[in-house]
Structure formats: C-alpha cells, structure tokens
Amino acid sequence: QNINWVTSHTLNYTFELGSDHRFGVLVGLEAQKNNFEENRVNANAFPNDVVRTVNAGTIVGGTSFQDQWSLASYFGRINYSFKDKYLFNASIRQDGSSRFGANKRYGVFPSASVGWRVLEEPFMKGIDAITELKLKASYGLSGNNAFLNTNGTPNNYPATGTLSKDNYVFGNGLSNGLATSTIGNDNLTWEKSRQADIGLELGLFQNRIFLTVDYYSRITTDLLLAVQVPTLTGFSSATRNIGKVENKGMEFAITTRNLRGAFTWNTDFNLSFNRNKVLALGPTGDPIRSGSGVGETNITVIGEPLGSFYGYRQLGVFRDQADLDGYPHFADSRPGDVKFADVNGDGKITADDRTSIGNNQPDFIYGLTNSFSFKGFDLSIVIQGIQGGQILNLSRRFIENLEGAQNNLTTVLDRWRSPQQPGNGVTPRANSRTTGNSNGVSSRWVESASYFRVRNITLGYNIPAALTQRVKVQTLRLYAGVQNLFTSSKYLGYNPEVSGYENPLTGGVDYGSYPLPRTYTVGLNLGF
C-alpha cells in the first residue's frame, strides 16, 4: 500500500498606499509524507485453479519492503507594484528533507524578480502597433532532494547506511544475518541551483502576434551523484555532493491569431536551446563512470555534457587477415570482427581505449500547434520534435548479435561474410560465440536522436445549442482523435524519446524501452 498526505496552510494580506502602490504578502507552511509498504508471499504446488488463496499451496518464500520520506517547508513572499508599471517580487523558503543527513537536513532558498511594463511609459504613447511590451529579470536559488538509483527508481535513503539480509555460516549451517548495503553520509545535503533569467514579452496588433523570449543561466552545485569509491571499502559507489554543472539556454514562444471571423486559425510555436557542461567534479576532478545492465555506458567529464556516452570508437570491420595483423586488436579477434580505435596509442586495445563517443544533448527542441474552427467544427494538430543529440541503442546488442540465439534486424544482411564480401564495413561477421568484443559498448550503437512527430490530432463538433437545449443539455461536443499518428526518424529503436532510466548520469541509453503506442479516441462532452 502507498499512503501519501500533504497539508498546506497560507495566509495572504494585500493593501494599497494611495492609488500607485500595491502590496501583497504571503506566508505559509507545508508538510508532506509518503509511506510505502509491500508484503509478498510465494507459494506453489496448488492442487487446482479453483482455490487461489495462498494457504492452498505450499509456501516457498516471502518478502517485505518498507519505504518512507517526508518534507517540511516554510515560505514567504512579498509583491510590490508601482502604478502597475514597475513590478517587484521577493520570496524565501526553507525546506527540510528526511532524505539527507542529520547535519544538513534543511536548505534555505531565496529568489527575487523585477518587471517593467514599458508600454505604460509616456514615450510609448501613440505606437498603436504595440499592445504589450514587458521586460523582466529574476535571480534565485532552488534545491533538489530527489536522488535516483541507476534503474530510475527513487532512493529515499541516500544519506543512510542501510542494511540488507545476508546469511553467514555458523556451526554446521547457515544463519540469517544483516550486512551493510550502502555507505552512510551524515553530511549529504541539498543539490543547489542558482539561476538568472532575463526575458521579453511583446504583443503586436491587438496581441494577434504575441512573442515571449527568455534567456537563462543556471549553475548547479553539490550534485547528488553516485560516485565510485575505493574497493577496500567493500562498496563500488556511494552518494556524495560533488561537482558543478552549467546550463545555458534560450526559449522562444510565439502565438499568432492568423484568421478571425467565421473561420479562425491560431498558431502556437515554441523553440528552446540548452547547452549543458560540467564545470567541476570534486577536489581531484576525476571522471565519473556510470551505467546499468551492461556495465559502464556513460562518463561525466569536466568540459563535456553530463553523462556522455562511454565506450570504444569503432573504425570499421577487419577486412582480412592482413588488416587484422596490421592494427591493434583483442587477442581473440578474427577477420570480420569489429575494429576499434587505439585511442591512447599504446599499440593494443584495452579498457583504457574507451572514450566519449557521443551525448544525448539536442541542438534544439520545438513544438507547433495549429487550431482551426468553423461553424461548430474544431480541429487541433500538435507537432513536436528534436533536432540533434544521440542515443546509445544498446537493444541492438541483442537484435544484431549474430549468434543465432534470436531474430535479428535486417541490417545484419549487409554483414561481413568474407574478404570478397565485406558488407557495409560496420556490421561484423556471424559467429556463434562473439569474439573481439564485437558486441561491447561502442560507437557502433550510437544513433541520431532527431525526430519529427505528429503528436496529436483532434477533430470535434459542437452541437448547436438550439438542438441540445431541447433535451435540457447546455452543451454537447463530439470528438475523435489520434495520438502519435506519425513519426519521422532514422532511429532503429522503437522510440527516439529515450529517458536513460531517468538518471541524469545515464541519459540517452536505450536498453529496450517500451514502444510508444498509437492511440485512437472518440468521446463526447456534456454540459448541463
């Protein structure tokens, strides 16, 4: 069972001084708690399918799991407006999280913003084409208390040295016991982000064209990351506050009312850019290697985006024995196996030749919505996509492995067969036992993440009120729609929208994500 509760209390007070000065004050507190409990009992050898209670079979085991976290917050805000032309806002909040160590549980996060409605200035009078013009800026500190495991599930005890079941030998048999499963850290604290924003709002021709432009710069420090620790500790990693990451970008949004009257047509378009770069990684600056399922797949290095792909760089396929003899290779490599770059130039291929082989950071993200209406009919078309960025498609390790264990992609038809039939120079030979690390994490699996998608189309019709009111219905709308109608992408996987287990250090890794379904809907909306 999962039991959550949230309680929030606020007190507002607004007042004016004369006709020009307006104030607003808000104070509040909030608390929330999440409790999750799971109990399982495993049984087999049921006599039949009629009685399905657990005690009808033979109980062979059971497990239980408990998890909880809580958050307590106090906050306040002050708003000030002078002649509705100059705007000021300041806020501060203190949050305490049970996820952190006893020494660093609370964080304080202030912020402030200013706005200037330029349109209200005397020098803007008489410019009829401009119906809104506002400049704005803000600066603030925010915190993050969420830490994810490598599989994307939340870790609510990153600061606690947790225990797990571990059997031990006592006498002539095994006895149940407990062992430390994670390293505690009483000084683990909030991940902090300092962000500055400047922006512009511009409305033209009675707001038939409305443009919003925002630029932001965010520096995140004390990142909550699982970092490698010396093996003498008995653990492979521990949660630490480490590093500094910079995000800079711009966001554009434009709304246009293209046609008015009996036939209307409105358009919303948005475009965003973000550049991510690691600025620091602890006192030594050592890279952080991370991964899931197949070992190390990502690396975080100063000067590169967070969680770049990490592996061998493929140069092609060994064409023949002479090609194999003339270049460094793994000891069991054969003609037709993958040829990897000797990155460090030591004349052999080892784990030290792994390097950054791409990243999931897109050049830009965009979205477009067109809405039409005519005589009760309405039509909405939503398009979105990504340009640039890459995906590490590790699902291809199974469906291009050429060991004959399962079905394969048609790309293997262009594999290496012989020196006279070298194939496409990328896909290695068929082999019942993979040699030469041909299925290892490498640039062979790196693909383009760009895509264009028709996300949603909805067509509706509003029945005239003269008809619906006869049956005492105020409004009646019929509609039909389809989601994910069309996707254009060069990606060989099911879906180019890849999460990488929701872990910031393993972004862009696809290890067989579930396909995105195409969904058809029909329905009606009634209003009485």
Short mmCIF file of C-alpha atoms in Angstrom, two decimals:
data_model
loop_
_atom_site.label_atom_id
_atom_site.label_comp_id
_atom_site.label_asym_id
_atom_site.label_seq_id
_atom_site.Cartn_x
_atom_site.Cartn_y
_atom_site.Cartn_z
CA GLN A 1 0.00 0.00 0.00
CA ASN A 2 1.05 3.57 -0.66
CA ILE A 3 -0.21 6.27 1.71
CA ASN A 4 0.58 9.91 0.99
CA TRP A 5 -0.59 13.04 2.71
CA VAL A 6 0.06 16.73 2.15
CA THR A 7 -1.07 19.64 4.29
CA SER A 8 -0.61 23.26 3.22
CA HIS A 9 -1.56 26.46 5.03
CA THR A 10 -1.18 30.02 3.71
CA LEU A 11 -2.05 33.50 4.93
CA ASN A 12 -2.47 36.33 2.41
CA TYR A 13 -2.67 40.06 3.00
CA THR A 14 -2.97 42.75 0.32
CA PHE A 15 -3.13 46.51 0.77
CA GLU A 16 -2.61 49.77 -1.10
CA LEU A 17 -0.90 53.05 -0.25
CA GLY A 18 -2.63 55.68 -2.28
CA SER A 19 -3.51 54.79 -5.85
CA ASP A 20 0.02 53.97 -7.02
CA HIS A 21 1.44 51.49 -4.53
CA ARG A 22 0.09 47.95 -4.20
CA PHE A 23 1.47 45.34 -1.83
CA GLY A 24 0.86 41.66 -1.30
CA VAL A 25 2.25 39.49 1.47
CA LEU A 26 2.00 35.72 1.77
CA VAL A 27 3.35 33.37 4.43
CA GLY A 28 2.77 29.67 4.67
CA LEU A 29 3.88 26.23 5.68
CA GLU A 30 3.56 22.83 4.10
CA ALA A 31 4.29 19.29 5.17
CA GLN A 32 4.09 16.03 3.28
CA LYS A 33 4.88 12.40 3.91
CA ASN A 34 4.97 9.30 1.76
CA ASN A 35 4.70 5.79 3.19
CA PHE A 36 5.01 2.69 1.04
CA GLU A 37 4.70 -0.86 2.31
CA GLU A 38 4.75 -4.09 0.34
CA ASN A 39 4.41 -7.69 1.52
CA ARG A 40 4.66 -10.73 -0.72
CA VAL A 41 4.20 -14.44 -0.13
CA ASN A 42 5.25 -17.00 -2.72
CA ALA A 43 3.56 -20.37 -3.00
CA ASN A 44 3.38 -23.24 -5.49
CA ALA A 45 2.04 -26.79 -5.80
CA PHE A 46 -1.62 -25.70 -5.84
CA PRO A 47 -3.92 -28.73 -6.26
CA ASN A 48 -6.12 -26.92 -8.79
CA ASP A 49 -7.18 -23.49 -10.04
CA VAL A 50 -10.38 -23.35 -8.01
CA VAL A 51 -8.95 -22.31 -4.64
CA ARG A 52 -6.50 -19.46 -5.16
CA THR A 53 -5.65 -18.49 -1.59
CA VAL A 54 -2.00 -18.75 -0.62
CA ASN A 55 -2.55 -21.37 2.07
CA ALA A 56 -3.98 -23.76 -0.54
CA GLY A 57 -0.45 -24.31 -1.85
CA THR A 58 2.99 -24.80 -0.42
CA ILE A 59 4.56 -21.58 0.81
CA VAL A 60 8.11 -21.34 -0.52
CA GLY A 61 9.10 -17.83 0.48
CA GLY A 62 8.15 -14.24 1.09
CA THR A 63 9.46 -10.72 1.11
CA SER A 64 8.50 -7.39 2.62
CA PHE A 65 9.56 -3.85 1.82
CA GLN A 66 9.03 -0.53 3.56
CA ASP A 67 9.94 2.93 2.32
CA GLN A 68 9.11 6.44 3.51
CA TRP A 69 10.20 10.04 3.16
CA SER A 70 8.94 13.39 4.42
CA LEU A 71 9.34 17.08 3.65
CA ALA A 72 8.63 20.14 5.81
CA SER A 73 8.57 23.64 4.29
CA TYR A 74 8.13 27.24 5.43
CA PHE A 75 7.84 30.06 2.92
CA GLY A 76 7.04 33.72 2.45
CA ARG A 77 6.55 36.12 -0.45
CA ILE A 78 6.22 39.88 -0.95
CA ASN A 79 4.81 41.52 -4.09
CA TYR A 80 5.04 45.21 -4.89
CA SER A 81 3.63 47.14 -7.84
CA PHE A 82 4.07 50.82 -8.63
CA LYS A 83 1.40 52.15 -10.99
CA ASP A 84 1.15 48.62 -12.47
CA LYS A 85 4.29 49.59 -14.36
CA TYR A 86 7.17 48.57 -12.10
CA LEU A 87 6.82 45.12 -10.53
CA PHE A 88 8.87 43.52 -7.77
CA ASN A 89 8.64 40.09 -6.15
CA ALA A 90 10.80 38.55 -3.41
CA SER A 91 10.38 35.16 -1.79
CA ILE A 92 12.20 32.85 0.56
CA ARG A 93 11.57 29.30 1.68
CA GLN A 94 13.15 26.78 3.97
CA ASP A 95 12.77 23.08 3.23
CA GLY A 96 13.74 20.14 5.37
CA SER A 97 14.04 16.67 3.83
CA SER A 98 14.29 13.32 5.59
CA ARG A 99 16.47 12.09 2.73
CA PHE A 100 19.51 13.97 3.98
CA GLY A 101 21.89 13.55 6.86
CA ALA A 102 21.01 14.84 10.29
CA ASN A 103 23.64 17.57 9.99
CA LYS A 104 22.42 19.05 6.68
CA ARG A 105 18.70 18.38 6.51
CA TYR A 106 17.47 21.95 5.90
CA GLY A 107 18.08 24.29 2.99
CA VAL A 108 17.18 27.97 2.52
CA PHE A 109 16.23 29.17 -0.97
CA PRO A 110 15.63 32.89 -1.69
CA SER A 111 14.63 34.44 -5.02
CA ALA A 112 13.65 37.80 -6.47
CA SER A 113 12.25 39.15 -9.73
CA VAL A 114 11.56 42.53 -11.31
CA GLY A 115 9.35 43.55 -14.21
CA TRP A 116 8.93 46.70 -16.25
CA ARG A 117 5.82 47.27 -18.34
CA VAL A 118 7.46 49.53 -20.89
CA LEU A 119 4.16 50.02 -22.69
CA GLU A 120 2.93 52.16 -19.79
CA GLU A 121 5.70 54.72 -20.26
CA PRO A 122 4.79 58.09 -21.81
CA PHE A 123 7.21 57.64 -24.69
CA MET A 124 5.22 54.59 -25.85
CA LYS A 125 2.03 56.56 -26.38
CA GLY A 126 0.84 56.68 -29.96
CA ILE A 127 2.55 53.44 -31.02
CA ASP A 128 -0.66 51.59 -31.81
CA ALA A 129 1.04 48.54 -33.31
CA ILE A 130 2.42 47.54 -29.88
CA THR A 131 -0.20 46.35 -27.41
CA GLU A 132 2.15 44.79 -24.85
CA LEU A 133 5.81 45.29 -24.04
CA LYS A 134 7.32 43.99 -20.84
CA LEU A 135 10.88 43.37 -19.69
CA LYS A 136 11.57 41.01 -16.81
CA ALA A 137 14.50 39.58 -14.87
CA SER A 138 14.90 37.20 -11.96
CA TYR A 139 17.53 35.53 -9.83
CA GLY A 140 17.05 32.76 -7.34
CA LEU A 141 18.27 29.68 -5.55
CA SER A 142 16.40 26.38 -5.68
CA GLY A 143 17.05 22.94 -4.24
CA ASN A 144 16.67 19.31 -5.22
CA ASN A 145 16.31 16.47 -2.74
CA ALA A 146 15.49 13.65 -5.17
CA PHE A 147 18.11 11.02 -5.86
CA LEU A 148 17.57 8.17 -8.32
CA ASN A 149 19.02 4.71 -8.45
CA THR A 150 20.63 3.55 -11.68
CA ASN A 151 17.33 1.95 -12.75
CA GLY A 152 15.40 5.20 -12.30
CA THR A 153 13.65 4.30 -9.04
CA PRO A 154 13.82 6.86 -6.20
CA ASN A 155 16.33 6.34 -3.42
CA ASN A 156 14.84 7.78 -0.25
CA TYR A 157 17.82 6.86 1.95
CA PRO A 158 20.89 8.21 0.11
CA ALA A 159 22.42 9.52 3.36
CA THR A 160 21.72 6.42 5.44
CA GLY A 161 23.92 3.37 5.81
CA THR A 162 21.20 0.85 5.05
CA LEU A 163 21.17 -2.84 5.96
CA SER A 164 20.13 -5.87 3.96
CA LYS A 165 19.76 -9.58 4.62
CA ASP A 166 22.98 -11.56 4.43
CA ASN A 167 23.40 -15.17 5.53
CA TYR A 168 26.52 -16.42 7.28
CA VAL A 169 27.93 -19.78 8.29
CA PHE A 170 27.54 -20.65 11.97
CA GLY A 171 28.44 -24.12 13.11
CA ASN A 172 27.29 -26.60 10.51
CA GLY A 173 24.64 -24.45 8.87
CA LEU A 174 23.60 -21.06 7.54
CA SER A 175 22.19 -18.42 9.85
CA ASN A 176 20.27 -15.30 8.98
CA GLY A 177 22.04 -12.00 9.46
CA LEU A 178 22.31 -8.42 8.32
CA ALA A 179 25.05 -6.60 6.46
CA THR A 180 25.63 -3.00 5.47
CA SER A 181 24.45 -2.48 1.89
CA THR A 182 25.20 1.25 1.43
CA ILE A 183 27.61 3.77 2.92
CA GLY A 184 26.04 6.44 5.09
CA ASN A 185 26.85 10.15 4.84
CA ASP A 186 25.54 12.45 7.59
CA ASN A 187 26.77 15.50 5.65
CA LEU A 188 24.79 14.78 2.49
CA THR A 189 22.69 17.85 1.70
CA TRP A 190 20.60 19.64 -0.89
CA GLU A 191 21.63 19.92 -4.52
CA LYS A 192 21.50 23.67 -5.23
CA SER A 193 20.85 25.62 -8.43
CA ARG A 194 21.44 29.35 -8.88
CA GLN A 195 19.59 30.68 -11.89
CA ALA A 196 19.42 34.08 -13.56
CA ASP A 197 16.75 34.88 -16.17
CA ILE A 198 16.01 37.82 -18.42
CA GLY A 199 13.03 37.98 -20.73
CA LEU A 200 10.80 39.94 -23.03
CA GLU A 201 7.07 39.87 -23.74
CA LEU A 202 5.88 41.62 -26.90
CA GLY A 203 2.33 41.89 -28.21
CA LEU A 204 1.59 43.34 -31.65
CA PHE A 205 -1.61 44.35 -33.44
CA GLN A 206 -4.04 43.83 -30.56
CA ASN A 207 -2.00 40.81 -29.49
CA ARG A 208 -2.66 38.97 -32.73
CA ILE A 209 1.07 38.29 -32.55
CA PHE A 210 2.47 37.63 -29.09
CA LEU A 211 6.16 36.83 -28.60
CA THR A 212 7.95 35.64 -25.47
CA VAL A 213 11.74 35.36 -25.29
CA ASP A 214 13.66 34.11 -22.24
CA TYR A 215 17.37 33.59 -21.61
CA TYR A 216 18.59 31.66 -18.59
CA SER A 217 21.86 30.69 -17.00
CA ARG A 218 21.84 28.07 -14.25
CA ILE A 219 24.75 26.82 -12.16
CA THR A 220 24.07 23.65 -10.17
CA THR A 221 26.40 22.72 -7.31
CA ASP A 222 26.57 19.91 -4.76
CA LEU A 223 25.10 17.46 -7.26
CA LEU A 224 23.60 14.31 -5.76
CA LEU A 225 25.62 11.66 -7.57
CA ALA A 226 26.64 8.07 -7.02
CA VAL A 227 30.43 8.19 -7.29
CA GLN A 228 32.96 5.40 -7.33
CA VAL A 229 34.78 4.68 -4.07
CA PRO A 230 37.91 2.60 -3.36
CA THR A 231 37.25 -1.14 -3.44
CA LEU A 232 38.80 -1.51 0.01
CA THR A 233 35.58 -0.01 1.41
CA GLY A 234 33.70 -3.09 0.23
CA PHE A 235 31.41 -0.99 -1.97
CA SER A 236 31.53 0.13 -5.58
CA SER A 237 29.85 3.53 -5.12
CA ALA A 238 28.45 5.98 -2.58
CA THR A 239 26.19 9.03 -2.74
CA ARG A 240 28.05 12.31 -2.50
CA ASN A 241 27.53 16.04 -3.06
CA ILE A 242 30.02 16.61 -5.80
CA GLY A 243 30.59 18.76 -8.84
CA LYS A 244 29.30 21.82 -10.62
CA VAL A 245 27.23 21.87 -13.83
CA GLU A 246 26.26 24.79 -16.06
CA ASN A 247 23.10 25.02 -18.16
CA LYS A 248 22.55 27.94 -20.50
CA GLY A 249 19.77 28.37 -22.99
CA MET A 250 17.04 30.36 -24.66
CA GLU A 251 13.33 29.74 -25.02
CA PHE A 252 11.11 31.29 -27.67
CA ALA A 253 7.32 31.14 -27.86
CA ILE A 254 5.09 32.88 -30.37
CA THR A 255 1.31 32.85 -30.62
CA THR A 256 -0.44 34.18 -33.70
CA ARG A 257 -4.11 34.67 -34.49
CA ASN A 258 -3.87 34.15 -38.22
CA LEU A 259 -7.55 34.36 -39.17
CA ARG A 260 -10.58 35.73 -37.33
CA GLY A 261 -14.25 35.61 -38.15
CA ALA A 262 -16.40 32.62 -39.06
CA PHE A 263 -13.22 30.68 -39.80
CA THR A 264 -10.46 31.02 -37.18
CA TRP A 265 -6.90 29.82 -37.26
CA ASN A 266 -4.46 30.16 -34.34
CA THR A 267 -0.84 29.00 -34.18
CA ASP A 268 1.44 28.36 -31.20
CA PHE A 269 5.13 27.72 -31.83
CA ASN A 270 7.91 27.15 -29.31
CA LEU A 271 11.63 26.63 -29.68
CA SER A 272 14.23 26.01 -26.98
CA PHE A 273 18.00 25.63 -26.83
CA ASN A 274 20.05 24.32 -23.92
CA ARG A 275 23.78 23.79 -23.52
CA ASN A 276 24.96 21.63 -20.65
CA LYS A 277 28.57 21.50 -19.46
CA VAL A 278 30.32 20.02 -16.43
CA LEU A 279 32.48 22.65 -14.70
CA ALA A 280 33.89 20.72 -11.74
CA LEU A 281 33.94 17.21 -10.26
CA GLY A 282 35.20 17.14 -6.72
CA PRO A 283 38.67 18.05 -5.48
CA THR A 284 40.55 15.84 -7.96
CA GLY A 285 38.29 16.28 -10.99
CA ASP A 286 38.29 12.55 -11.72
CA PRO A 287 35.65 11.41 -14.25
CA ILE A 288 32.54 9.60 -13.01
CA ARG A 289 31.72 6.39 -14.88
CA SER A 290 28.20 5.05 -14.62
CA GLY A 291 25.89 2.55 -16.26
CA SER A 292 23.23 -0.07 -15.83
CA GLY A 293 22.69 -3.59 -17.08
CA VAL A 294 25.79 -3.91 -19.26
CA GLY A 295 28.42 -2.22 -17.14
CA GLU A 296 29.76 1.24 -17.82
CA THR A 297 27.86 3.11 -20.54
CA ASN A 298 28.34 6.78 -19.62
CA ILE A 299 31.07 9.06 -18.38
CA THR A 300 30.91 12.51 -16.81
CA VAL A 301 33.99 14.59 -17.63
CA ILE A 302 34.84 18.23 -16.96
CA GLY A 303 34.19 20.31 -20.07
CA GLU A 304 31.66 17.88 -21.59
CA PRO A 305 27.89 17.41 -21.18
CA LEU A 306 26.68 15.46 -18.17
CA GLY A 307 26.67 11.70 -18.81
CA SER A 308 28.33 11.47 -22.23
CA PHE A 309 28.31 8.00 -23.81
CA TYR A 310 31.38 5.95 -22.95
CA GLY A 311 32.86 3.11 -24.94
CA TYR A 312 35.13 2.08 -27.78
CA ARG A 313 35.27 4.03 -31.03
CA GLN A 314 34.57 1.75 -33.98
CA LEU A 315 36.73 2.25 -37.06
CA GLY A 316 35.05 -0.46 -39.11
CA VAL A 317 35.46 -4.22 -39.51
CA PHE A 318 38.70 -6.15 -40.06
CA ARG A 319 38.52 -6.92 -43.78
CA ASP A 320 41.04 -9.77 -43.89
CA GLN A 321 43.97 -11.31 -42.02
CA ALA A 322 46.40 -8.66 -43.29
CA ASP A 323 44.14 -5.91 -41.95
CA LEU A 324 43.95 -7.72 -38.60
CA ASP A 325 47.71 -8.22 -38.38
CA GLY A 326 48.42 -4.59 -39.18
CA TYR A 327 46.37 -2.96 -36.41
CA PRO A 328 45.95 -3.44 -32.63
CA HIS A 329 43.13 -5.78 -31.66
CA PHE A 330 41.76 -8.01 -28.92
CA ALA A 331 43.50 -11.36 -28.51
CA ASP A 332 40.53 -13.33 -29.84
CA SER A 333 39.72 -11.00 -32.76
CA ARG A 334 39.32 -12.56 -36.19
CA PRO A 335 38.75 -11.20 -39.71
CA GLY A 336 35.19 -9.87 -39.78
CA ASP A 337 35.24 -8.69 -36.16
CA VAL A 338 34.90 -5.03 -35.18
CA LYS A 339 37.95 -2.80 -35.50
CA PHE A 340 38.34 -0.36 -32.59
CA ALA A 341 40.45 2.79 -32.32
CA ASP A 342 43.67 2.64 -30.30
CA VAL A 343 42.81 5.88 -28.51
CA ASN A 344 45.80 6.03 -26.17
CA GLY A 345 48.23 4.89 -28.86
CA ASP A 346 49.88 2.13 -26.82
CA GLY A 347 49.66 -0.43 -29.63
CA LYS A 348 46.94 -2.57 -28.06
CA ILE A 349 43.19 -2.45 -27.43
CA THR A 350 42.25 -2.42 -23.76
CA ALA A 351 39.65 -0.83 -21.49
CA ASP A 352 41.88 2.26 -21.42
CA ASP A 353 40.91 2.94 -25.04
CA ARG A 354 37.33 3.71 -24.08
CA THR A 355 36.40 7.36 -24.58
CA SER A 356 33.46 9.71 -25.02
CA ILE A 357 31.51 8.58 -28.09
CA GLY A 358 28.55 10.99 -28.11
CA ASN A 359 25.88 12.53 -25.91
CA ASN A 360 22.14 12.96 -25.70
CA GLN A 361 22.13 16.78 -25.71
CA PRO A 362 19.95 18.04 -28.61
CA ASP A 363 20.67 21.12 -30.69
CA PHE A 364 17.11 22.33 -30.13
CA ILE A 365 13.58 21.19 -29.24
CA TYR A 366 10.49 22.51 -30.97
CA GLY A 367 6.71 22.28 -30.94
CA LEU A 368 3.92 23.55 -33.19
CA THR A 369 0.17 23.63 -32.58
CA ASN A 370 -2.40 24.76 -35.15
CA SER A 371 -6.03 25.21 -34.10
CA PHE A 372 -8.92 25.76 -36.53
CA SER A 373 -12.64 26.34 -36.04
CA PHE A 374 -15.57 26.81 -38.43
CA LYS A 375 -19.31 26.65 -37.79
CA GLY A 376 -19.10 24.39 -34.76
CA PHE A 377 -16.23 22.29 -36.01
CA ASP A 378 -12.78 22.48 -34.40
CA LEU A 379 -9.51 20.86 -35.39
CA SER A 380 -6.23 20.78 -33.46
CA ILE A 381 -2.91 19.46 -34.80
CA VAL A 382 0.08 19.16 -32.45
CA ILE A 383 3.58 18.59 -33.80
CA GLN A 384 6.80 18.30 -31.80
CA GLY A 385 10.34 17.12 -32.30
CA ILE A 386 14.02 17.24 -31.51
CA GLN A 387 16.94 18.14 -33.72
CA GLY A 388 20.39 16.85 -32.85
CA GLY A 389 21.60 14.71 -30.00
CA GLN A 390 22.31 11.00 -29.99
CA ILE A 391 21.04 7.74 -28.49
CA LEU A 392 23.07 4.77 -27.30
CA ASN A 393 20.87 1.98 -28.65
CA LEU A 394 22.01 -1.00 -26.59
CA SER A 395 18.97 -3.07 -27.51
CA ARG A 396 20.77 -3.71 -30.81
CA ARG A 397 23.32 -5.78 -28.87
CA PHE A 398 20.64 -8.47 -28.80
CA ILE A 399 18.96 -7.99 -32.16
CA GLU A 400 22.23 -7.65 -34.11
CA ASN A 401 24.38 -10.07 -32.13
CA LEU A 402 24.58 -12.67 -34.96
CA GLU A 403 24.91 -15.60 -32.56
CA GLY A 404 21.71 -17.19 -33.86
CA ALA A 405 20.02 -17.00 -30.47
CA GLN A 406 17.08 -14.84 -31.59
CA ASN A 407 15.68 -12.88 -34.51
CA ASN A 408 17.80 -10.05 -35.93
CA LEU A 409 17.32 -6.73 -37.66
CA THR A 410 17.59 -6.72 -41.44
CA THR A 411 20.77 -4.64 -41.09
CA VAL A 412 22.67 -7.90 -40.48
CA LEU A 413 22.02 -8.91 -44.10
CA ASP A 414 24.81 -6.49 -45.02
CA ARG A 415 27.31 -8.08 -42.61
CA TRP A 416 30.88 -9.19 -43.28
CA ARG A 417 30.89 -12.61 -44.97
CA SER A 418 34.38 -12.86 -46.46
CA PRO A 419 37.22 -10.61 -47.65
CA GLN A 420 35.47 -10.62 -51.02
CA GLN A 421 32.10 -9.77 -49.41
CA PRO A 422 32.98 -7.26 -46.66
CA GLY A 423 29.42 -5.93 -46.33
CA ASN A 424 28.81 -2.37 -45.20
CA GLY A 425 32.05 -2.18 -43.24
CA VAL A 426 30.17 -1.74 -39.95
CA THR A 427 28.30 -4.99 -39.22
CA PRO A 428 30.65 -7.83 -38.18
CA ARG A 429 30.52 -11.48 -39.13
CA ALA A 430 28.03 -14.07 -37.93
CA ASN A 431 29.54 -16.05 -35.09
CA SER A 432 28.03 -18.49 -32.61
CA ARG A 433 30.39 -17.06 -29.99
CA THR A 434 31.05 -13.34 -30.19
CA THR A 435 34.77 -12.57 -30.38
CA GLY A 436 36.82 -9.39 -30.48
CA ASN A 437 34.37 -7.61 -28.16
CA SER A 438 32.16 -7.00 -31.21
CA ASN A 439 29.09 -6.59 -29.02
CA GLY A 440 30.78 -4.30 -26.49
CA VAL A 441 29.62 -0.76 -25.81
CA SER A 442 30.96 1.24 -28.75
CA SER A 443 30.12 3.94 -31.25
CA ARG A 444 28.52 1.20 -33.35
CA TRP A 445 25.39 1.58 -31.23
CA VAL A 446 25.27 5.40 -31.28
CA GLU A 447 22.42 6.75 -33.43
CA SER A 448 20.77 10.06 -34.20
CA ALA A 449 18.09 11.19 -31.74
CA SER A 450 16.45 13.64 -34.17
CA TYR A 451 12.78 13.09 -34.89
CA PHE A 452 9.62 14.80 -36.11
CA ARG A 453 6.31 13.61 -34.68
CA VAL A 454 2.64 14.36 -35.23
CA ARG A 455 1.81 14.06 -31.55
CA ASN A 456 -1.93 14.60 -31.58
CA ILE A 457 -4.83 15.37 -33.95
CA THR A 458 -8.30 16.05 -32.57
CA LEU A 459 -11.45 16.83 -34.55
CA GLY A 460 -14.57 17.97 -32.73
CA TYR A 461 -18.06 19.26 -33.38
CA ASN A 462 -20.25 21.33 -31.04
CA ILE A 463 -23.93 20.55 -31.49
CA PRO A 464 -25.89 23.82 -31.83
CA ALA A 465 -27.46 24.97 -28.56
CA ALA A 466 -30.85 25.23 -30.24
CA LEU A 467 -30.83 21.45 -30.59
CA THR A 468 -29.21 20.46 -27.29
CA GLN A 469 -31.47 22.64 -25.15
CA ARG A 470 -34.49 20.70 -26.37
CA VAL A 471 -33.22 17.79 -24.30
CA LYS A 472 -32.11 20.05 -21.43
CA VAL A 473 -28.43 19.86 -22.33
CA GLN A 474 -26.49 23.12 -22.36
CA THR A 475 -23.51 21.95 -24.41
CA LEU A 476 -22.69 18.81 -26.36
CA ARG A 477 -19.39 18.25 -28.14
CA LEU A 478 -18.45 15.14 -30.09
CA TYR A 479 -14.80 14.49 -30.81
CA ALA A 480 -12.36 11.96 -32.21
CA GLY A 481 -8.60 11.96 -32.04
CA VAL A 482 -5.40 10.07 -32.59
CA GLN A 483 -2.15 10.29 -30.65
CA ASN A 484 1.28 9.54 -32.13
CA LEU A 485 -0.05 9.33 -35.65
CA PHE A 486 3.29 9.67 -37.42
CA THR A 487 6.98 9.80 -36.55
CA SER A 488 9.87 10.54 -38.89
CA SER A 489 13.20 9.35 -37.51
CA LYS A 490 16.33 7.49 -38.58
CA TYR A 491 16.49 5.78 -35.20
CA LEU A 492 16.37 1.97 -35.41
CA GLY A 493 14.79 1.56 -31.97
CA TYR A 494 11.14 1.76 -31.03
CA ASN A 495 11.05 5.31 -29.73
CA PRO A 496 13.63 8.13 -30.06
CA GLU A 497 12.31 9.73 -26.85
CA VAL A 498 14.72 7.91 -24.54
CA SER A 499 14.90 8.57 -20.80
CA GLY A 500 18.05 6.66 -19.84
CA TYR A 501 16.35 5.24 -16.71
CA GLU A 502 15.61 8.85 -15.60
CA ASN A 503 19.15 9.01 -14.23
CA PRO A 504 21.00 12.22 -15.23
CA LEU A 505 24.27 10.28 -15.49
CA THR A 506 22.89 7.70 -17.94
CA GLY A 507 20.77 9.90 -20.19
CA GLY A 508 20.08 8.70 -23.72
CA VAL A 509 20.66 4.98 -23.11
CA ASP A 510 18.02 2.72 -24.67
CA TYR A 511 18.06 -0.86 -23.44
CA GLY A 512 14.77 -1.98 -24.95
CA SER A 513 12.34 0.77 -23.92
CA TYR A 514 8.65 0.06 -24.45
CA PRO A 515 7.25 1.22 -27.81
CA LEU A 516 5.10 4.34 -27.87
CA PRO A 517 1.52 3.28 -28.78
CA ARG A 518 -0.70 4.93 -31.34
CA THR A 519 -3.99 5.67 -29.59
CA TYR A 520 -7.38 6.38 -31.14
CA THR A 521 -10.08 8.05 -29.05
CA VAL A 522 -13.73 9.01 -29.54
CA GLY A 523 -15.91 10.72 -26.99
CA LEU A 524 -18.37 13.40 -26.04
CA ASN A 525 -18.52 16.26 -23.56
CA LEU A 526 -21.85 17.07 -21.93
CA GLY A 527 -22.73 20.24 -20.06
CA PHE A 528 -25.94 20.61 -18.07
#
